[in-house]
Amino acid sequence: MATAVLGLQWGDEGKGKITHLLARDADMVVRFNGGPNAGHTVIDRGKKFGTHLIPAGAFYSDTESVLAGGTVIDLSVLREEIDVIAAHVGEWPSVFVAENAHLILPYHRLLEELEGSGSRFGTTRRGIGPTYRDKAMHIGVRAGDLLRPDVLRTRLQWRVNLLKRSWPDAEEIQAIEVEGLVNEAMDRAEPILGSIGDAATRIGEALDRGKNVLFEGAQGALLDVDHGTYPYVTSSPTTFAGLGQSIGIPCPDVEHRLGIAKAYTTRVGAGPFPTELCDDTGERLQRAGGEFGVTTGRPRRCGWLDGVALRYAVRLNGATSLALTKLDVLSGIGTVRVCVAYDCDGRTRTSFPLSGDVLECCRPVYEEMDGWDESIDAVTCLEELPSQARAYVERVESIAGIPASIVSTGPAPEQTIVRGL
Ligand code: GDP
Ligand code: IMO
Ligand code: MG
């Protein structure tokens, strides 16, 4: 049985919590997109972690974690995460790295700064864009190159020569030394060298043998490089459509495609956000929801749930059910609003525009619902929710067109209503 956990908004929907919960029963957990731009919060045995690369399987001793070919890996971040989790769980987690995953090297972060995409688009400044660009231009360095240090050295030599020609006046670029890059990469990679290889075959065999495989998505549908709010997106696919390409298995049989959505919307970084609330209610959601980035610490922009975007994201992912998270954060708000259409230059539209520029001109058309005052963070079955909260869940289900198989009422694993996938 295979399950994919997929973000349906602009990231930070609570994928870490839900993946960690489901990973308890998984044989293998696979990260299939992005890199350390992700920040997934996991509460394991009462302790809070912010993971960037390592899949949530690393918290369980019988579960293998795999970083698939479509990911980009910063070896320093990976090493640190492995060390922290090993100290917590008391054993070295089993982590397998695809040989075709690309490496983020120090010059990728430097390029992101020099080119200014951090301030222009509000990127996470983790070197994600420049690394995916190098991959597309076939001048990247891959995890498998670590197994052949001579090849690694040659590739880095080409890349650094090109960098120095392209940035003749940038002192930090001119100061880069290939031997230093090789030594640093080999040093960081040393403990995982024996676990770099053909991830496609490994994942394929696990699926063929009927193992319980869980795919941990990063980012969210609206940040997808092709189908998101371009140009305010990340640099890789983020939806189920990109999963097969990343893992190297055409049309993988993933029975459950669990779309994760917050009961409201957040966005970190620049870009259009029709339901954004720049008022007291927005501040309240930010405070009550603890909406600050795990990777960058930036405050997240907050707003009402955008049903138009949600329907689009469900379709893009072929999501089979929803995990609706952070319902508890809406407690105590008198009237709750959900966006059901956009007003675009006087015309009503119910489809999500493919262009970020068109979305910029869309104003939300809201439906209002009664809120509830009760705290719901100890509720563990749907029937115990206040009737208004139940009505809200049902309305979100009808807008999304799929049932909510999970409703989350707090950050801890036990604060979860599970209705079965
Ligand atoms: P991810 O990137 O999708 O894994 O999400 P993040 O970890 O970046 O952000 C989600 C935040 O919400 C984290 O601080 C979680 O601990 C927290 N969280 C997850 N589910 C719930 C929930 O149901 N209620 C509340 N109050 N917090 C939650
Ligand atoms: P998780 O997995 C929220 C956003 C950045 C920026 C844009 C491009 O925790 O949900 P990048 O560094 O990827 O080039 O930045 O994408 N972004 C995220 N926002 N959650 C994430 O991951 C994100 N990963 C990237 O803020 O707007
Ligand atoms: Mg996050």
PDB file of C-alpha atoms in Angstrom, residues 10 228-233 267 271-274 352-362:
ATOM      1  CA  TRP A  10       1.588  27.498  -0.434  1.00  0.00           C
ATOM      2  CA  GLY A 228       1.833  27.279  -9.283  1.00  0.00           C
ATOM      3  CA  THR A 229       1.607  31.062  -9.081  1.00  0.00           C
ATOM      4  CA  TYR A 230       4.591  31.655 -11.380  1.00  0.00           C
ATOM      5  CA  PRO A 231       6.992  33.451 -10.973  1.00  0.00           C
ATOM      6  CA  TYR A 232       6.368  33.296  -7.204  1.00  0.00           C
ATOM      7  CA  VAL A 233       7.042  29.575  -6.992  1.00  0.00           C
ATOM      8  CA  ARG A 267       2.020  32.130   2.504  1.00  0.00           C
ATOM      9  CA  GLY A 271       3.419  36.686  -4.503  1.00  0.00           C
ATOM     10  CA  PRO A 272      -0.336  37.149  -4.907  1.00  0.00           C
ATOM     11  CA  PHE A 273      -2.621  35.956  -2.093  1.00  0.00           C
ATOM     12  CA  PRO A 274      -6.280  36.953  -2.679  1.00  0.00           C
ATOM     13  CA  PHE A 352      -7.895  29.335 -10.502  1.00  0.00           C
ATOM     14  CA  PRO A 353      -5.850  31.473 -12.926  1.00  0.00           C
ATOM     15  CA  LEU A 354      -2.593  29.930 -14.167  1.00  0.00           C
ATOM     16  CA  SER A 355      -0.793  33.241 -14.062  1.00  0.00           C
ATOM     17  CA  GLY A 356       0.291  34.918 -10.855  1.00  0.00           C
ATOM     18  CA  ASP A 357      -0.314  38.280 -12.553  1.00  0.00           C
ATOM     19  CA  VAL A 358      -3.993  37.476 -13.177  1.00  0.00           C
ATOM     20  CA  LEU A 359      -4.365  36.189  -9.608  1.00  0.00           C
ATOM     21  CA  GLU A 360      -3.038  39.564  -8.451  1.00  0.00           C
ATOM     22  CA  CYS A 361      -6.231  41.176  -9.860  1.00  0.00           C
ATOM     23  CA  CYS A 362      -8.620  38.665  -8.236  1.00  0.00           C
TER      24      CYS A 362
END
